[in-house]
Structures are given as structure tokens and as C-alpha cells.
Amino acid sequence: MEQHRSHIYGVMAEFDTPEQLIHAVEKTRAAGYRRMDAYTPFPVEGLAHAMGLKRNMVPFITLLGGLFGGLGGFGFQWWANVVSYPENIGGRPLNSWPAFIPVTFELTILGASLCAVFGMLALNRLPQPHHPVFNLKRFVHATSDRFYVCIEARDPKFHIVETARFLQGLHPHHVSEVTDD
Amino acid sequence: MSASQPPIDSPEIRRLTPVLGPGHTFGSVTDKISSIVLTRPTSFGWYIGFALSFGFTALMTIAIGWLFTKGVGIWGINIPIGWGFAIVNFVWWIGIGHAGTLISAILFLLNQKWRTSINRFAEAMTLFAVACAGIFPLIHTGRPWMAYYMFPYPSTMGLWPQFRSPLIWDVFAVSTYGTVSLLFWFVGLIPDLATLRDHATTKSKQLIYGMLAMGWRGSVRHWHRYQSAYLLLAGLATPLVLSVHSVISFDFAVGIVPGWHTTIFPPYFVAGAIYSGFAMVLSIAIPLRKAYGLEDFITMRHLDNMAKVMLATGLIVAYGYFFEFFLSLYSGNKFDVFLVQQRLHGPYSHFYYALILCNIVLPQSLWSYRLRHNVVFLFLMSLVVNTGMWLERFVIVVISLTRDFTPSAWGRYQPTFWDWATFTGTIGFFVMLLFLFVRVLPAISIAEMRELVAETSEEEK
Amino acid sequence: MAVQEYPAPESISRLQTRAFGVGAIALLLAIYGAVHSPQTFFASYLMSFLLFLGLALGSLGLVMLQHLTSGHWGIIIRRPLESATRTLPLLAVAFLPIAIFGMRYLYAGHGDDKGWLNAPASGEGALSAFQKNYLTHNGYLIRAVIYFAVWLALMFIFNVLSKQQDINRTDRALRQRFKILAGPGIILYVFAMSFAAIDWVMSISPHWASTIYGFIFVGAQLISSLSLMIAVVVLLARSEPFSGILQPRHLHDLGKLLLAFVMLWAYFDFSQLLIVWSGNQPEEISFYRTRLYGEWGVVAVIVVVFHFFVPFFLLLSQDLKRRAQILSKIAVWLIVMRLVDLFWMTRPEFTSSAVPSWLDLVLPIALGGLWLGFFAFNLKQCPLLPLGDPKLEEAIEQHHE
């Protein structure tokens, strides 16, 4: 049994419309499956909710990046002009705080944006050139006009025949096995 | 005007001017947009256009090469007009970029569906405009190979950049702007790159698009974080775009030169930037939709909305002109009053009148529904506004610098051949990048068009 | 016309009675103050007047913005906005004390600094050639009449059309007329307000001028009126019929807009500071010399922290924006801070002491009570939702979230 599972990644069902997919995902979760994923060509409203996804960490990481950029930016300018290289320029105070605001602002935005994008990629484990779902020939439609749900083999309830039959019962376009390599 | 015009929210107007033509499915938008890149043969017109813009790009490289050999003396700049074309063009290009960010970020936050089909190429336009803009201050430094002096790095002399100077703010603002625009554009592209990977007809295309797509597979968990990140980027890019042109206005306004030192400058520069930026989006969108048959995606509704944004921002610019003028007289500061006189009657007054004509007078025609719906007229008007906004920067830079506080420091400014060569060269460079862009990347966001299909099909039910 | 749908709840009538009562008592006290120390009275009166003018005019601006963009946020608050604009006649009356008695206390300078009413004809402190013809007693009055005429006309147009829409609910041409009028309307409002800000406030010290001044006022007015609207819809949502209508998504939208306005206002104010501070020109920097140091410096810090940073960080949070109780508290807080900001903008022209007088408490209550009572009265006159708005159904549709 263990031997058999090692090269099955999961069972994938293909649907024509986002509504069918949401319905299928709800049914799948109701049947007790948890290790699963859905694949869509665009973000489908309500799908994340159906999958039971809660908040993600991206906003928090972004906030940290913004705080780091802003405080670091102001702190650095203050340090450079007041501590490291104090110089009287045009009679302005060493701590010319109004003049430090623009750079502080820019660095806040820069820090937050970099953290938003790279935080998102890191949490998504991207770049990831290979993934078992790509083994499925039909999966090219996942970036065009088809909607997929995949129940993964590591789900405790997974059984290759039962799960496939269960998915068949949701009236998909197609059900296929996804192999690991 | 109301008799000829059907009510704005009526169903028939919605049908006449939708944000997406009828009858499209997830598959059809995918095929239509990706085929421009993947399968459609490169047209003869594309080669002609590319060759022409490449020629101007070559002119730009020659002009810059000659500049590096001879120095900034080949330009028309002198004492007292140290800024000249380089700064005029820099401000003009950066301003053009702003509409791209505005369309992608602010309209996204405002949930405006009509942005979907224009945001991708508007963002590309932003990047290319920032690239063109960045060239000018760099080559204007005289010793561009020392440009790294402007960044805070631990030098052996223990120096730091002069953070009280707006020119350093500029470095941070423009580089942040370039970076964030690139991130925003790239994040938006990831799902489409995956589409291109999966539809690619040749091995090499599959490999290149595949690498760029980073293994995107459309997982719902990925989309979940992706949407958060995209929304946050939009939220960050919105104040950023305001700050960038404000910082550029500070280049002028924190100094005490008459005509530059006035507090309305930041919002009025931002409005002017959006004004010229939308004009440039129109100048590109109108030929693009014609050439690639994208009338279903870039509909009259888009053009109409963009014209309205132009009208609104143009009025803010007019507000700026007016209060600058009015409060100069009000305060009675003799240098400010003198500058107003110089704008009206001085040696460069014809530029000033041309600018009023192009930026204020002619665009008022956009109040008319019928003219907004005349594509040729809109195209011409977008060129007029671009010219007007270029003239505005010329007037600001040149009139103020040629008429300083003491008559002994007055001067004249005459751009040389090399000034014009660099300027037209960057226009060529910009157009060339756009030509390359439409051939290698989807000019319209496919993933977002699918979302639009989903939404419109829901509405029809 | 008797439209019985969505009537204002009982609580609005109670608000009206109480507000009128408190306002009337405070007004009596204030009149005593006016006789006793007219100089302090008018400085305080100007500040309070500007706050409530801002509530009405900001609402006028938001009504027109709403018609241009037709966002759901605006449909929910359109009737409260219109009610706030209909207080403009009261404000026109409230301007009379300034026009009749107050000018010589406000525009005649204090101590050695002469105002424009008594500026010397030549020499130091003389007005510019333009100001000599512009800042005159009669010019001031005539222009004030024009500003109020413009605002009242706009108020009249948008309210009358709105009433018509309640009757002819299917008349789509009305929707279009709103849209056509809103564009020029906003231009008129912003221009008139910019000139009014110059006349009424900036000219107190006639040698100081700033081109962004009008924008600062408009931005601030938008903050205060949107804050009021948030407080009002939360209050209305405590009872029928609004309780079933207001949803977290509406508050979220209004909260986002409030955040945007707070940022916009801060941006205008900071731009002025940075440009004037960097230029450091003697005739300009005087504005900040008096306002950033000493006692006024403390007020400046209070404004920066409590008018910008605290609301800014609170409004960044998505959760807080969706919670009615918290969002409405931030909103009321911002209206209070508007008063502090106006205090900081206007008062240093009259006195170097940043300690408020008792009139600074009594006058805002007096004008505020009367204003709020009138506003509550207006709110009862129409259905609480614009029943003829083609997007109304969409706007109040229940979303399950």
C-alpha cells in the first residue's frame, strides 16, 4: 500500500465553470477531505472561503516591511546628518526633520512593497519549477478556461478508487490520476 | 446637449458602451489575447514601426555618446539656465508614467472594472516612461559614471548624501517608483506568463515563459496570498505616485526662484502628471486597439472615461495656474509680479500662450459627449495635451531661470540640435519598447479579463 | 408629497430637541462673552463658524463627488449629506455677526501689526497695489455675498433634484442631470471656498500668502463632513429602519475614504510646511515662526499626532474600519481635532497664548447645538435613502460575509 501511494500524488477533477468548482469544493470538504487544492485560471470569488482559507500573513509582513523602511529611513538620515557627518548647510538645523520626510516616506513604501511581493512569493513557495500537477497533460487548461480540484494522496481519507468515485459523483468534465513523477 | 445623448445609466448605453464586447468566454479571451504574442505572424506594419522607432533610439545613443565625449557643452544650457531640456524632459516623462500607476492602482482600489483592459499596457508605459525619464538627470550630471555618489554608501571619505536637498529626494523617489512599478507589473504578469507557458508553440518560448512564470499553477492558496499582495501593492502605489511628482515639484518649490517657490506646486504637479499621463495612454491605446482589433476590449467606455479624467485633472492644473497668478498679484512680491509679467509679455510669452491654449482652452471641448466619442478627435486632443504639458515644464524651467532676481544674471536659452536629438531619441526609445512589449507579452491582462467575463456573465443572469 | 418610506427614527427628534436646547443656553452665555470681550469672542466665533461651515460645505462637495462617481458609499450617506447642505442658510445667517460687528476685530490687526482694514497707505506694512483694491470693506462683503450665493444655489439645485427623484423614481434623465451638474458644481465649490479662505482667514495677516491654502481648507472640510456622516449613519443604525441597511462593507468603504482624506489633508499641510520652511523667506516663515514654537508648538504637536498619526494608524486596520462603534469614535474625534486645527490656524494671529478661553468651549457648543438641531430637523424631512437612485438596490443589498 505504501509502495503504491508513493507515485500517486492525488486525484484531480476538472470542471467547466467556477460555480461548479465551488460546489465541488464544498462537497469535498463536507465529505471530510482536507488535503486538497483547487486550481483556477483567475481568482474565483468565494473559493477561498469554500476551501476554508483564513487570513494570510502577507499584510502583516508588509506592515513590518513598511515600519522597517520608515523607521530605518528616518533613523539613517538622522544618524548620517547628526552623528556621523554633522555639517552646517545653509544654516539649517542638523536634524532637519521636515527635509527628511520625503525620503522616509519613499523608503516606507519601498520596504512595504518589497515585503509584500517577496513575502507572497516565499509563502507560496515560488519559484517552484516543477510540481506533480503539471504531469497531467490536461492541466494546461488550468491557466486558460478550466477549473480543477485535486484531492491529495496524503489525505488520511484518500483511497485511490473511492476518492475517484467520489469525485466522479460531482459530475466533473473529467477525473484523472496525478502521478508523483 | 441632452437631447442627443441617451441617459448615462440606461441599459442601452451599457450595451452600447460596455467594458467588454459581447459573447466572450474564458477560452476566447485567452486565445484572442495570447495569440497576439504566440501565434499571430508579425505584421509588416510592426516592422516598419519598430524600424522607425529603433532609428530614433539609435539617434539617442549617438547623442548620448557624443555628450559623453564632449560634455554638456553640446547642449543649449548655460549660466543661468543650467537645467534646460534635461529637466524639462525628465519631468515630462515621469509625469507620463503616472497615469499607468494611477490606472492600475487607484482604479483597482476604487473597483472600477473599466481599468482591466488598459492597466497592463498602462503599467508597461509607466516603466518605459520612467526608464526614459531616468536617462535625463543621469546624463545631466555631467559625470554620469559618478552617479553612484547620490546613493548612501559607506565611502572612504565618510561622506553621506545631502539629505536636505530635493535632488537626493528625487533619487529615492524615482528609484522607489521604478522598483514598485516593476514589482506591480511583474506580479500582475505572473498568471499570464503561466498562460503563455501552457500555450506556447515552441520549446524556447515554453522555456522562457516557464521560467518567468516561476511555476505558477493557479492554486487557490496562491491566489489567496496573491490577491492580498496585489491589493497591498495597489494601496502602496497610490500614495507613492502622489509623492513622486510632489518630490519632483519640490525640486523647484523648495528653492526661492520666482515662479518656482509656491506652495500649490505639489498637488498641481501631480494633477499635471496624471493629465499628461492619461493623454499618453490615449495616444497609445487608440492606435493599438485599431491595429490589433481590440475594440471589444478597449471600448468607447474606456476612451470616454479617460477623456473625463483628463478633463478633471486639466481643471486642477488650471486651478494651479490661476491661484499662482492671483496670489502673486495679491502678495505684491515684486519678483513674483515681475515673473507674471514676463510670462505674459516676456521673450518666451508665446510658449506661455501656447501652453494655456493646449492645456486649458482646447481641452474644454472634452465637456462635449459627442467629441469625447470621436476617436480621431480624442487622439488629436491627447497629442495637444502632451504638447501642452511639455510646454508647461519648459515655461516653468526656462522663464524663471532666464529672469532671475538681478538683471545682470538674466539670460536666454536656445536648445541645440543635440537637445532635440536626445529628446526625440527618448520618444523613439519609448515607442520601441512598446513595440517590443506588444510582441512578447500580453498587452491586456488575460487573468483579469477572465474575471471580467465571469462577472459580466453573472450580471447577464 | 408624502413619502413615508425610511423615515428618520425617534432618536433624531430627541437629538434635535437636545441640540437646540444646549445650543440656546450656550448662545446666551456666548452673547454675554461678546459684550464682555468682543475681541476674544470674534476670534473664537470665526473658528467655530469655520468648523460648521466646513461640515456643510464638505457635505456639498461630497454630494457632488457622489453623483460623479456613484459609489455605494455615497448612496448610503446621500440623504444625511443633503441634510447637512441644507444648513447653509443658517450658516449664511451666522456669518452676519462677522460682517456687521466682527470685521473690525478680525481684520484690523492687533498691537503694532496692522490688519488690512487699517493698514497704512505707504511705508512698512502697506498693502500691495492689488490688495488696496481687493481687500476693502465693501469688497469683502460683496464677495461674501457671492460665495454664499454660489453655495446656496448649488445646495438648492441638488436638493430640489433629489426631491424630484423621490417622486419620479424611474426618471433616468434626472440621474444624468445630477451627473452633468456635479462637475461644474465641484469647480464652483472649490473656487468659491478657496477665495473665501483667502478673504476670511488668510487675509487676517495680509502679508502672508500661500497658494495651497484653498486646498488645505477643502481637504479639511471633506474630513470633517465625512466624519460627521460616519457618526450619523452609525447613530441611525441603532434603530429601524437603518439598522437593517448598514453593513460592515459600507463602513469599510467610508473608513477607507476617510483614511484617504486624512492622508490628503496631511499631504497638503505638509507640502506647505516643507516649501515654506525650506524657502525660509522672511514674509513667509512668519506663519510657522509663530505656530511651531513655544505654546503653539505644543498645539502643533497635538494636531500632528492626534489629527494625523493616531487616526491614520487606526484607520489602516481593516477590522477597526468595519466596527461601527470604533469607526464612529474615530470620526467624532476627528471633528474635535478639526476644531483644534482651526484654533491653531487662526488664533496665533490674535494672541501669543495658546491657552483657550472659556468662549472657545462655549461658542462651538452654541453654534454646534444650533447647527446640529437644524441638521436633525432637515434629516426628518426626507426618506433616509434616495429612493429614486438607480443603484440604491445594489447599494443596500445584503452581502453575506
Short mmCIF file of C-alpha atoms in Angstrom, two decimals, chain B residues 5 7-9 14 169 239 246 250 253-254 256 261-264 266-267 270 315-316 319 322-324 326-327 329-333 367, chain C residues 128 130-131 134-135 172 175-176 179 184 187 190-191 194-195 198 202-203 210-212 214-215 267-268 271 274-275 278-279 281 283-284:
data_model
loop_
_atom_site.label_atom_id
_atom_site.label_comp_id
_atom_site.label_asym_id
_atom_site.label_seq_id
_atom_site.Cartn_x
_atom_site.Cartn_y
_atom_site.Cartn_z
CA GLN B 5 -27.50 61.88 -25.57
CA PRO B 7 -29.22 58.72 -20.23
CA ILE B 8 -25.96 57.60 -18.74
CA ASP B 9 -27.14 54.68 -16.69
CA ARG B 14 -24.50 49.96 -21.03
CA TRP B 169 14.81 63.04 -2.58
CA PRO B 239 0.33 57.45 -2.24
CA SER B 246 5.38 66.02 -5.34
CA PHE B 250 9.93 70.15 -4.54
CA ALA B 253 9.43 74.72 -4.98
CA VAL B 254 11.85 74.48 -2.06
CA ILE B 256 13.29 80.57 -3.77
CA HIS B 261 8.60 78.84 -4.89
CA THR B 262 4.89 78.43 -4.40
CA THR B 263 3.01 76.03 -2.16
CA ILE B 264 0.46 74.81 -4.72
CA PRO B 266 2.92 69.54 -5.24
CA PRO B 267 -0.77 68.88 -5.95
CA VAL B 270 0.62 65.63 -9.54
CA LEU B 315 -9.07 71.69 -14.42
CA ILE B 316 -6.90 71.16 -11.34
CA TYR B 319 -6.69 76.00 -10.71
CA PHE B 322 -4.96 80.66 -11.65
CA PHE B 323 -4.01 80.83 -7.98
CA GLU B 324 -0.34 81.14 -8.75
CA PHE B 326 -3.74 85.56 -8.45
CA LEU B 327 -1.66 85.25 -5.30
CA LEU B 329 -0.56 89.83 -7.57
CA TYR B 330 -2.17 89.60 -4.14
CA SER B 331 1.08 89.29 -2.21
CA GLY B 332 2.64 92.01 -4.33
CA ASN B 333 6.09 90.39 -4.09
CA TRP B 367 -17.10 68.53 -21.92
CA SER C 128 0.21 95.65 -2.19
CA PHE C 130 -3.65 94.75 -5.79
CA GLN C 131 -4.70 94.33 -2.17
CA TYR C 134 -9.15 93.87 -3.33
CA LEU C 135 -9.12 93.82 0.46
CA ARG C 172 -33.33 58.25 -15.54
CA ARG C 175 -29.62 60.82 -12.81
CA GLN C 176 -27.95 62.22 -15.86
CA LYS C 179 -24.00 63.96 -13.23
CA PRO C 184 -19.16 72.29 -12.77
CA ILE C 187 -15.40 73.56 -9.62
CA VAL C 190 -13.68 74.66 -4.73
CA PHE C 191 -13.06 78.06 -6.28
CA SER C 194 -10.54 78.98 -1.94
CA PHE C 195 -11.44 82.63 -2.28
CA ILE C 198 -8.26 83.87 1.47
CA MET C 202 -5.58 84.23 5.15
CA SER C 203 -6.17 87.98 4.95
CA SER C 210 0.10 80.56 0.22
CA THR C 211 -1.29 79.10 -2.98
CA ILE C 212 -2.21 75.73 -1.45
CA GLY C 214 -7.65 76.71 -0.53
CA PHE C 215 -6.84 73.01 -0.96
CA TYR C 267 -0.17 65.91 2.37
CA PHE C 268 -1.43 69.43 1.63
CA SER C 271 3.67 70.38 1.43
CA LEU C 274 8.15 71.88 3.70
CA ILE C 275 8.14 74.52 0.97
CA SER C 278 12.91 75.28 3.12
CA GLY C 279 12.49 78.64 1.42
CA GLN C 281 11.69 83.72 3.32
CA GLU C 283 7.47 87.19 4.82
CA GLU C 284 6.51 83.52 4.61
#
